[in-house]
CSV table of C-alpha atoms in Angstrom, one decimal:
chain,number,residue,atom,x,y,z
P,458,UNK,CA,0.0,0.0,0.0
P,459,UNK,CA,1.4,3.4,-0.6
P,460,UNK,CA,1.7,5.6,2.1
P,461,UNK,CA,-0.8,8.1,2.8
P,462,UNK,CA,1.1,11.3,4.2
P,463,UNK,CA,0.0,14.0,6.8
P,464,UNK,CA,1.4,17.6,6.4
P,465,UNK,CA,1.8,19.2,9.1
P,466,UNK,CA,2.3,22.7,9.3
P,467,UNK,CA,3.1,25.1,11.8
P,468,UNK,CA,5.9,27.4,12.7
P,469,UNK,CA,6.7,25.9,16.0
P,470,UNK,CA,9.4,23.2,15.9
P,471,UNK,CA,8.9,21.9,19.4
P,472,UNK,CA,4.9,21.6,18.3
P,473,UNK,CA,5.7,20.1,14.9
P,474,UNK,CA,8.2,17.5,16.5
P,475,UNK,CA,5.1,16.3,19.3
P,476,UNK,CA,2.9,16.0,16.4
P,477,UNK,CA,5.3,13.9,14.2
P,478,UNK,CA,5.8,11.8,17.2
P,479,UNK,CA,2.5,11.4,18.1
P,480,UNK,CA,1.0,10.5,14.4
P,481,UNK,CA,4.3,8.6,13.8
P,482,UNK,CA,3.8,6.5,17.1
P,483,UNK,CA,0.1,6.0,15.0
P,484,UNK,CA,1.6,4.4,12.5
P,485,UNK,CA,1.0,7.5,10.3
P,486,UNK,CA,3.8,9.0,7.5
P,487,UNK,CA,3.9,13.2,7.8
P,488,UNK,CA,5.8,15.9,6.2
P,489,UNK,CA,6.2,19.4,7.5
P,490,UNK,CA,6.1,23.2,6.7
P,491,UNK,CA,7.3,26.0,8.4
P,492,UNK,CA,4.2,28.4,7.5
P,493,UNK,CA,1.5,28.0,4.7
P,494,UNK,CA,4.0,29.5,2.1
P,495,UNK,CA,6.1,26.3,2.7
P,496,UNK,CA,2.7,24.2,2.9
P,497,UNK,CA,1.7,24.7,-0.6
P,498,UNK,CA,5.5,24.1,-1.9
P,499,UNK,CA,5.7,21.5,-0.1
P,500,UNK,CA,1.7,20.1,-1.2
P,501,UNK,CA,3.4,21.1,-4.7
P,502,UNK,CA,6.4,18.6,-4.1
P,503,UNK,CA,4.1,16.0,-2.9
P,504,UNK,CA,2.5,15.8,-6.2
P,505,UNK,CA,5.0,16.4,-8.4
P,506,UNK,CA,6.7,13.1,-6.2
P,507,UNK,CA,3.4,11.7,-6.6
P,508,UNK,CA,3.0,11.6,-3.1
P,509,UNK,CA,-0.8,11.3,-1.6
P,510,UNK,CA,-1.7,13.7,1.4
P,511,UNK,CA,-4.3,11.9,3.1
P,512,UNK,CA,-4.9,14.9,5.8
P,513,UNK,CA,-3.6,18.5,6.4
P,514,UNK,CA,-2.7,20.0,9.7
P,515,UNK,CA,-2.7,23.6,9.9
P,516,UNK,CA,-1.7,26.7,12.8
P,517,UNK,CA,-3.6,29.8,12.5
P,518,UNK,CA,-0.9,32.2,13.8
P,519,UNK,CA,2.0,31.9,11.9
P,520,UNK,CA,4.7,34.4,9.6
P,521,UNK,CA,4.6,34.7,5.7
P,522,UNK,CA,1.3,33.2,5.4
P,523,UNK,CA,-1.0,32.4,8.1
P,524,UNK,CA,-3.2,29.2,8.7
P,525,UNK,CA,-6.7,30.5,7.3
P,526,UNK,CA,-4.7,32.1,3.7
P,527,UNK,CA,-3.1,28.7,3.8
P,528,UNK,CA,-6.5,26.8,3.8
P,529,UNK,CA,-7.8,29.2,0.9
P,530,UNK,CA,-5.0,29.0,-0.9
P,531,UNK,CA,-5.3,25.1,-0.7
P,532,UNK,CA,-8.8,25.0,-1.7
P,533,UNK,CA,-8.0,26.0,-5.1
P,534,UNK,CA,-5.5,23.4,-5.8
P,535,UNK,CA,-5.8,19.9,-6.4
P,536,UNK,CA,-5.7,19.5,-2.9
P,537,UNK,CA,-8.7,21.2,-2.6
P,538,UNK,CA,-11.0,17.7,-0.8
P,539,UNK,CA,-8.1,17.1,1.0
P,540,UNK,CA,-9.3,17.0,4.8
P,541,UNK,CA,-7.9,19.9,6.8
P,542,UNK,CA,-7.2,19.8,11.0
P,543,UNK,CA,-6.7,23.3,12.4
P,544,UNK,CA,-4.5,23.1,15.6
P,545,UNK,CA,-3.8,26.3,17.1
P,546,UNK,CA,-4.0,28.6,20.6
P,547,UNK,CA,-7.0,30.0,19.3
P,548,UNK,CA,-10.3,29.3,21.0
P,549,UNK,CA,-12.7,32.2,19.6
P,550,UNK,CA,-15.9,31.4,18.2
P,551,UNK,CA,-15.2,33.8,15.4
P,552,UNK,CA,-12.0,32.5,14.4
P,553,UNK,CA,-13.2,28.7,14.1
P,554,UNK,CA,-15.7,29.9,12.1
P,555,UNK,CA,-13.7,32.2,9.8
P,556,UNK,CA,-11.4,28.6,9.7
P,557,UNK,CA,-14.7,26.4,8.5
P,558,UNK,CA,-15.5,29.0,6.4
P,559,UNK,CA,-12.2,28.6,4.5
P,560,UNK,CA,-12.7,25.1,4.4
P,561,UNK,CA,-11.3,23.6,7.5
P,562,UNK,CA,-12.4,20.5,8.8
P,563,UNK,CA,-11.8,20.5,12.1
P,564,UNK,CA,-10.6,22.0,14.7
P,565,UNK,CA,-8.1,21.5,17.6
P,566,UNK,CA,-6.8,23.7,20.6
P,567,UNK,CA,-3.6,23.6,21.8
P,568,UNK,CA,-2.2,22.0,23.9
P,569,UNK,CA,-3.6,18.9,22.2
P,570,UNK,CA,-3.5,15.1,23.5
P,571,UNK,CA,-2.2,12.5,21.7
P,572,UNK,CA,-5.4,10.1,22.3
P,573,UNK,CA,-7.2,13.3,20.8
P,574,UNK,CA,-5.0,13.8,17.7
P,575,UNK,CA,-4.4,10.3,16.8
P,576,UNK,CA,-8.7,9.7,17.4
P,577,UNK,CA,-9.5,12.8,14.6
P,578,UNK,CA,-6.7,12.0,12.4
P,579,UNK,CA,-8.2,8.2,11.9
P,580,UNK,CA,-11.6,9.6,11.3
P,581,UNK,CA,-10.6,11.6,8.4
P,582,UNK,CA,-7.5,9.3,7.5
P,583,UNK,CA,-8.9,6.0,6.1
């Protein structure tokens, strides 16, 4: 079976390393990005390597381009059906909404737990 790959993307290398580990632990393949900037090169690589992403896992707050541009931006690519987590500090009402009405498909607050990541990631990784 080929591998079905989770991009992860936030600009915190201490978060993106717990969530490697985590979803790795799960038996699950990920990339990363640094900000959604690197997110869509690196959605760009995936295909040209003909790599499948199975899930997306975005920040909100982050440099260069921020979570909810990143999940616009995504929506008119290819990627576009691919599943996308938000995991961020923010709580607000108004923000998750803004983020489902880019197209986000869940939504996480930091800190997360692993049972909790691992548990949404399987319902939208099959």
């Amino acid at each position: 079976m080929s591998d079905k790959y989770i991009l992860i993307v936030d600009d915190s290398a201490t978060l993106r390393a717990s969530v490697n580990y985590t979803l790795k632990e799960a038996g699950f393949v990920t990339l990363n990005a640094v900000n959604g900037k690197d997110g869509l090169d690196k959605l760009q690589q995936a295909m040209s390597d003909g790599k499948q992403i199975a899930m997306i896992i975005s920040d909100i707050n982050m440099p260069i381009m921020d979570g909810i541009t990143f999940i616009k931006e995504v929506k008119k690519t290819p990627f576009k059906f691919t599943p996308i987590l938000v995991l961020t500090t923010e709580s607000q009402e108004e923000k998750k909404m803004e983020g489902k009405k880019a197209g986000a498909s869940g939504w996480l607050v930091k800190p997360f737990k692993p049972e909790q990541l691992i548990y949404v990631t399987k319902k939208f990784v099959r």
